[in-house]
Every structure is written in structure tokens, then in C-alpha cells.
Short mmCIF file of C-alpha atoms and ligand atoms in Angstrom, two decimals:
data_model
loop_
_atom_site.label_atom_id
_atom_site.label_comp_id
_atom_site.label_asym_id
_atom_site.label_seq_id
_atom_site.Cartn_x
_atom_site.Cartn_y
_atom_site.Cartn_z
CA MET A 392 14.81 -8.09 -25.34
CA LEU A 393 13.12 -9.08 -22.01
CA GLY A 394 12.77 -12.66 -23.15
CA ASP A 395 16.43 -12.99 -24.31
CA GLY A 396 19.24 -15.02 -22.47
CA GLY A 397 16.66 -17.09 -20.55
CA GLY A 398 14.78 -13.89 -19.37
CA LYS A 399 10.96 -14.39 -18.90
CA GLY A 400 9.74 -10.83 -19.25
CA GLY A 401 7.54 -9.28 -21.85
CA PRO A 402 3.83 -9.93 -22.80
CA ILE A 403 4.13 -13.23 -24.42
CA ASN A 404 5.52 -14.81 -21.28
CA LEU A 405 2.99 -12.82 -19.21
CA SER A 406 0.20 -14.61 -20.97
CA ASP A 407 1.52 -17.90 -19.52
CA GLN A 408 1.83 -16.68 -15.95
CA LEU A 409 -0.65 -18.34 -13.66
CA TYR A 410 -2.80 -16.00 -11.47
CA TYR A 411 -5.92 -16.33 -9.31
CA PRO A 412 -7.12 -14.06 -6.47
CA ALA A 413 -5.06 -14.62 -3.43
CA ILE A 414 -2.41 -16.66 -5.11
CA ASN A 415 0.78 -16.79 -2.95
CA ASP A 416 -0.93 -14.84 -0.26
CA THR A 417 1.43 -13.79 2.51
CA LEU A 418 -1.09 -14.22 5.22
CA GLY A 419 -2.00 -17.80 4.27
CA ALA A 420 -5.35 -17.12 2.27
CA ASP A 421 -4.27 -18.92 -0.94
CA PRO A 422 -7.53 -20.88 -1.76
CA ASN A 423 -5.39 -23.83 -2.88
CA GLY A 424 -3.74 -23.95 0.56
CA ILE A 425 -0.31 -23.32 -0.94
CA ALA A 426 2.04 -21.69 1.54
CA PHE A 427 3.54 -18.20 0.75
CA ASN A 428 6.72 -18.43 -1.23
CA PRO A 429 8.87 -15.36 -0.80
CA LEU A 430 10.58 -15.93 -4.16
CA SER A 431 7.80 -14.01 -5.78
CA MET A 432 9.89 -12.56 -8.59
CA THR A 433 11.75 -15.13 -10.78
CA LEU A 434 11.64 -13.66 -14.31
CA TYR A 435 15.31 -12.88 -14.47
CA ALA A 436 16.94 -15.57 -12.53
CA ALA A 437 18.76 -16.70 -15.61
CA TRP A 438 20.40 -13.25 -16.03
CA GLU A 439 22.24 -13.70 -12.75
CA LYS A 440 25.08 -15.59 -14.22
CA PRO A 441 25.25 -15.10 -17.98
CA ALA A 442 27.16 -17.81 -19.81
CA GLU A 443 29.78 -15.34 -20.98
CA ARG A 444 30.32 -11.95 -19.52
CA ARG A 445 32.95 -9.38 -20.37
CA ARG A 446 33.72 -6.24 -18.25
CA ASP A 447 32.73 -4.07 -21.16
CA ASP A 448 29.54 -6.08 -22.15
CA TYR A 449 26.99 -3.48 -21.22
CA ARG A 450 24.02 -5.64 -22.03
CA SER A 451 25.15 -8.58 -19.74
CA ASN A 452 26.06 -6.00 -16.97
CA ALA A 453 22.63 -4.50 -17.27
CA ARG A 454 21.05 -7.81 -17.14
CA ALA A 455 23.10 -8.80 -14.09
CA ALA A 456 21.98 -5.62 -12.38
CA ILE A 457 18.32 -6.44 -13.10
CA ALA A 458 18.78 -10.05 -11.70
CA ALA A 459 20.46 -8.68 -8.52
CA GLY A 460 17.46 -6.25 -8.06
CA GLU A 461 15.14 -9.14 -8.33
CA LYS A 462 16.95 -11.10 -5.75
CA LEU A 463 16.89 -8.03 -3.32
CA PHE A 464 13.20 -7.80 -3.94
CA ASN A 465 12.55 -11.40 -2.84
CA SER A 466 15.10 -11.41 0.06
CA ALA A 467 16.34 -8.02 1.51
CA PRO A 468 14.87 -7.96 5.04
CA MET A 469 12.81 -5.06 6.15
CA THR A 470 10.82 -4.12 9.21
CA ILE A 471 7.25 -3.22 8.50
CA SER A 472 5.82 -0.91 11.11
CA ASN A 473 3.22 1.89 11.33
CA VAL A 474 1.46 0.53 8.18
CA ARG A 475 -2.25 1.11 8.52
CA GLY A 476 -4.16 -1.95 7.28
CA LEU A 477 -1.32 -4.29 8.59
CA ASN A 478 0.09 -3.13 11.89
CA ASP A 479 -3.31 -2.03 13.18
CA ASN A 480 -5.10 -5.12 11.74
CA ALA A 481 -7.00 -6.89 14.44
CA ALA A 482 -7.18 -10.08 12.29
CA LEU A 483 -3.25 -10.15 12.53
CA LYS A 484 -3.39 -9.32 16.29
CA ASN A 485 -2.19 -5.68 15.68
CA PRO A 486 1.53 -6.53 15.33
CA ILE A 487 3.81 -3.68 16.45
CA SER A 488 6.20 -4.65 13.63
CA LEU A 489 6.39 -7.44 11.07
CA ALA A 490 9.55 -8.86 9.45
CA GLY A 491 9.16 -9.03 5.65
CA THR A 492 10.60 -8.20 2.39
CA CYS A 493 9.18 -6.35 -0.69
CA ALA A 494 7.35 -9.56 -1.63
CA THR A 495 5.41 -9.54 1.63
CA CYS A 496 3.18 -6.95 0.11
CA HIS A 497 3.87 -7.36 -3.60
CA ASP A 498 3.16 -11.14 -3.42
CA THR A 499 1.52 -11.93 -6.87
CA PRO A 500 4.17 -14.14 -8.51
CA ASN A 501 6.00 -12.29 -11.31
CA ILE A 502 3.28 -9.60 -11.51
CA GLY A 503 3.96 -7.79 -8.14
CA HIS A 504 0.60 -6.53 -6.99
CA HIS A 505 -0.99 -7.69 -3.62
CA SER A 506 -2.90 -10.87 -4.71
CA LEU A 507 -5.75 -9.77 -2.45
CA PRO A 508 -7.33 -6.32 -2.20
CA LEU A 509 -5.75 -5.22 1.11
CA PRO A 510 -5.33 -1.48 0.85
CA LEU A 511 -2.40 -0.16 2.93
CA ASP A 512 -1.19 3.20 4.08
CA ILE A 513 2.65 2.91 3.56
CA GLY A 514 3.09 6.77 4.27
CA VAL A 515 3.39 7.98 0.77
CA ALA A 516 0.75 10.63 1.24
CA HIS A 517 2.08 11.81 4.70
CA SER A 518 3.60 14.97 5.51
CA SER A 519 7.30 15.41 6.14
CA ASN A 520 6.70 18.10 8.73
CA PRO A 521 7.72 16.56 12.01
CA ASP A 522 4.78 18.41 13.78
CA LEU A 523 2.41 16.46 11.56
CA GLU A 524 4.29 13.09 11.17
CA SER A 525 5.27 11.35 14.41
CA ASP A 526 7.16 8.56 12.73
CA LYS A 527 10.65 9.79 11.86
CA VAL A 528 11.35 7.01 9.40
CA ILE A 529 8.10 7.94 7.34
CA ALA A 530 9.02 11.59 7.57
CA ALA A 531 12.62 10.94 6.23
CA ALA A 532 11.19 8.77 3.40
CA VAL A 533 8.52 11.35 2.48
CA ASN A 534 11.43 13.87 2.31
CA GLU A 535 13.01 11.84 -0.48
CA LEU A 536 9.73 12.10 -2.43
CA SER A 537 8.52 15.16 -4.34
CA ALA A 538 4.88 15.48 -3.89
CA PRO A 539 3.11 17.15 -6.75
CA ASP A 540 1.14 20.38 -6.17
CA LEU A 541 -2.20 18.80 -4.98
CA PRO A 542 -4.85 20.13 -2.53
CA VAL A 543 -4.18 18.99 1.03
CA PHE A 544 -7.02 18.05 3.19
CA LEU A 545 -7.19 18.04 7.01
CA ILE A 546 -9.13 15.22 8.50
CA SER A 547 -9.60 15.53 12.12
CA GLY A 548 -11.09 13.56 15.14
CA CYS A 549 -10.23 10.04 14.04
CA PRO A 550 -8.90 7.66 16.67
CA ASN A 551 -5.13 7.04 16.32
CA PRO A 552 -4.86 3.40 15.26
CA PHE A 553 -1.52 2.97 17.06
CA ASN A 554 -2.45 4.71 20.27
CA GLN A 555 -5.78 3.66 21.81
CA GLY A 556 -7.94 6.53 23.07
CA GLN A 557 -5.92 9.17 21.36
CA ALA A 558 -7.62 11.33 18.58
CA GLU A 559 -5.50 12.20 15.57
CA SER A 560 -5.66 14.52 12.65
CA PHE A 561 -4.32 13.56 9.26
CA TYR A 562 -3.15 15.98 6.48
CA THR A 563 -3.44 14.05 3.19
CA THR A 564 -3.86 14.66 -0.55
CA ASP A 565 -5.84 11.51 -1.03
CA PRO A 566 -7.93 9.69 1.80
CA GLY A 567 -7.88 6.47 -0.36
CA LYS A 568 -10.18 3.74 0.71
CA ALA A 569 -11.99 6.01 3.37
CA LEU A 570 -13.48 7.97 0.45
CA VAL A 571 -15.40 4.74 -0.40
CA SER A 572 -16.04 3.31 3.09
CA GLY A 573 -16.24 6.52 5.19
CA ASN A 574 -14.21 4.75 7.97
CA CYS A 575 -11.43 6.45 9.79
CA ALA A 576 -9.58 3.00 9.83
CA ASP A 577 -9.27 3.40 5.95
CA PHE A 578 -7.63 6.73 5.71
CA ASN A 579 -4.72 6.90 3.25
CA ARG A 580 -5.03 3.32 2.35
CA VAL A 581 -4.41 2.31 -1.33
CA LYS A 582 -3.84 -0.98 -2.97
CA GLY A 583 -0.35 -2.28 -3.86
CA PRO A 584 -0.07 -1.87 -7.67
CA ILE A 585 1.12 -4.19 -10.41
CA LEU A 586 4.95 -3.77 -10.76
CA ARG A 587 5.33 -5.02 -14.45
CA GLY A 588 6.35 -2.55 -17.09
CA LEU A 589 7.28 0.08 -14.44
CA ALA A 590 10.06 1.58 -16.43
CA ALA A 591 7.56 2.69 -18.97
CA ARG A 592 5.29 4.61 -16.60
CA ALA A 593 7.04 7.01 -14.26
CA PRO A 594 6.13 8.92 -12.06
CA TYR A 595 5.32 6.33 -9.35
CA PHE A 596 2.84 5.97 -6.48
CA HIS A 597 -0.85 7.05 -6.54
CA ASN A 598 0.18 10.75 -6.33
CA GLY A 599 3.22 10.56 -8.76
CA SER A 600 5.57 11.63 -5.92
CA ALA A 601 8.38 9.35 -7.01
CA ALA A 602 9.55 10.97 -10.27
CA HIS A 603 11.81 8.85 -12.64
CA ALA A 604 14.66 11.32 -12.19
CA ALA A 605 14.59 11.16 -8.38
CA MET A 606 14.80 7.38 -8.48
CA THR A 607 17.71 7.30 -10.86
CA ARG A 608 19.70 10.19 -9.33
CA ARG A 609 22.23 8.08 -7.43
C1 HEC B 1379 3.95 -2.86 3.55
C2 HEC B 1379 3.72 -3.35 2.24
C3 HEC B 1379 4.65 -2.96 1.12
C4 HEC B 1379 6.00 -3.32 1.10
C5 HEC B 1379 6.81 -4.12 2.24
C6 HEC B 1379 6.56 -2.77 -0.11
N1 HEC B 1379 5.53 -2.21 -0.85
FE1 HEC B 1379 5.68 -1.32 -2.69
N2 HEC B 1379 3.88 -0.58 -2.43
C7 HEC B 1379 3.00 -0.88 -1.46
C8 HEC B 1379 1.70 -0.19 -1.73
C9 HEC B 1379 0.46 -0.16 -0.79
C10 HEC B 1379 1.98 0.71 -2.84
C11 HEC B 1379 0.99 1.72 -3.42
C12 HEC B 1379 1.37 3.12 -2.76
C13 HEC B 1379 0.87 4.35 -3.38
O1 HEC B 1379 0.55 4.22 -4.56
O2 HEC B 1379 0.89 5.37 -2.77
C14 HEC B 1379 3.33 0.31 -3.34
C15 HEC B 1379 3.97 0.91 -4.40
C16 HEC B 1379 5.10 0.58 -4.93
C17 HEC B 1379 5.66 1.04 -6.27
C18 HEC B 1379 5.01 2.06 -7.09
C19 HEC B 1379 4.38 1.43 -8.35
C20 HEC B 1379 3.66 2.45 -9.31
O3 HEC B 1379 3.10 1.94 -10.28
O4 HEC B 1379 3.43 3.57 -8.93
C21 HEC B 1379 6.83 0.41 -6.42
C22 HEC B 1379 7.90 0.65 -7.53
C23 HEC B 1379 7.06 -0.43 -5.26
N3 HEC B 1379 5.94 -0.37 -4.35
C24 HEC B 1379 8.20 -1.23 -4.96
C25 HEC B 1379 8.44 -1.81 -3.85
C26 HEC B 1379 9.82 -2.33 -3.57
C27 HEC B 1379 11.04 -2.33 -4.52
C28 HEC B 1379 9.63 -2.88 -2.28
C29 HEC B 1379 10.79 -3.35 -1.38
C30 HEC B 1379 12.00 -2.61 -1.24
C31 HEC B 1379 8.37 -2.66 -1.78
N4 HEC B 1379 7.62 -2.03 -2.73
C32 HEC B 1379 7.91 -2.94 -0.56
C33 HEC B 1379 3.21 -1.81 -0.51
C34 HEC B 1379 4.29 -2.23 -0.02
#
């Protein structure tokens, strides 16, 4: 059970979880003025070091693996670049790259969505074709996904947010927030989702391109 051995998962614990819009905001917008705490996931800290653990104790081993994942979520460093909504955000002074972790975007404590509605384009709906995707890192990541058979739209004539004065065309299966706003700046931008209960609801991402099988294949 998710609440055993000091774990704080499951629906009853969730009912006690404090939330308000912009809680723990990465960019300092928490209305109570509380600074961003990168330790956004702490549900399974008690599972890091179970009181007794035998090599063949599959339950303790599984719990320790979950706790290790939680720690990585809060702390594994990553460079965030070419994310529309962040790296082309004038309010953030258009940073070419940002140092962060998973919690930078999934900042709501123990729930995991972005505590403010800031839709982002993390590349999920991009093409892996190098002629259509100039960022090799994004192309390689999209190659790991398996995009479902969806209609692909070509949107042309928008300014490239990362190269001023240059027009760019996008192939996409879902223009995201741009369908609501009509603005080029909003293409492909979708909101970071809640991460609780993930195991029960594969496939992942708005277009279902991360199938459960692909995520567990290694
Ligand atoms: C730059 C911001 C950002 C960072 C950093 C980030 N994410 Fe996300 N994440 C998002 C957004 C935005 C989505 C929604 C994308 C979509 O649906 O296409 C998302 C979606 C997901 C999903 C899919 C959930 C679902 O219900 O489909 C998972 C799982 C996830 N992220 C885990 C992680 C993990 C683990 C890390 C760290 C290794 C991480 N994220 C780092 C912004 C981010």
C-alpha cells in the first residue's frame, strides 16, 4: 500500500496535501512570498532506508527504487533550453538556457503539475526529421517516443522565437494554446500535468506518445 512503511501516497494522504494556485512557484510568484523549494516530492522519503531490508525482499527493494526516483526528480540537474514559454519568455529575459530539475516545471508539492498555468512546448509534438527539427536533442528525444497516428498540420509564417527576424514553419499534431489565443508565440504549448497516479494511466503526454511499454523497456 502507498501509505505503508511511512509512505505518504494514496487518496487519504492527498486530502491533507496543501495546495493553492502558485504554491511553490519556481519563478517566485507564490502569493505567500515563500521561496521555491526544489524538494517538491517528499511522499516516499521514508522508503529510502527501510528499517529492515533483505536482498530478496522485493517489496522493500521496490520501495527503495521509488524513493530513489523521487530523489532524482527533486535533484538530478538538467539544462532547459529551446522550451517555448520559458526560454523565449521576455518576462524572464529570454534565457538561452536555465539550470533546473524535474521540479522546476512540476513544482506543486507532492502533486507535480505546474502550480501556475504556464503552458510550455517541451518538444513532445515536434518532428524527429532533422529537416524539420533544428534542435538535435529534441529530435533524439522525439525518436524515443512513438507518436500515434494523428493528423499533422503545417503552420507557416510564424516568427522563430529563438532567432529574431527569421520566419519558421511548424509541423505539429496539436497547436496547443495557440488554438485558444491565435498567437504564434503559443504554438505547441501545453500545461504540465498532475503526476499523481501516473502508473494507472499510460500512455503519457498529451498525444499519448510515451507508451507504458516504451518506458519500461530498459
Ligand atoms: C521545462 C519544463 C519541464 C521539465 C524540466 C520537466 N517536465 Fe515533465 N512535463 C512538462 C510539460 C509541459 C508536460 C506536458 C507535455 C505534454 O503533454 O505534451 C510534461 C509531462 C510530463 C509527464 C507526462 C504525464 C502525463 O500524464 O502524461 C511526465 C511523466 C513527466 N512530465 C515527468 C517529468 C520528469 C520525471 C522530469 C524530470 C526528468 C520532467 N518531467 C521534467 C514540463 C516539464
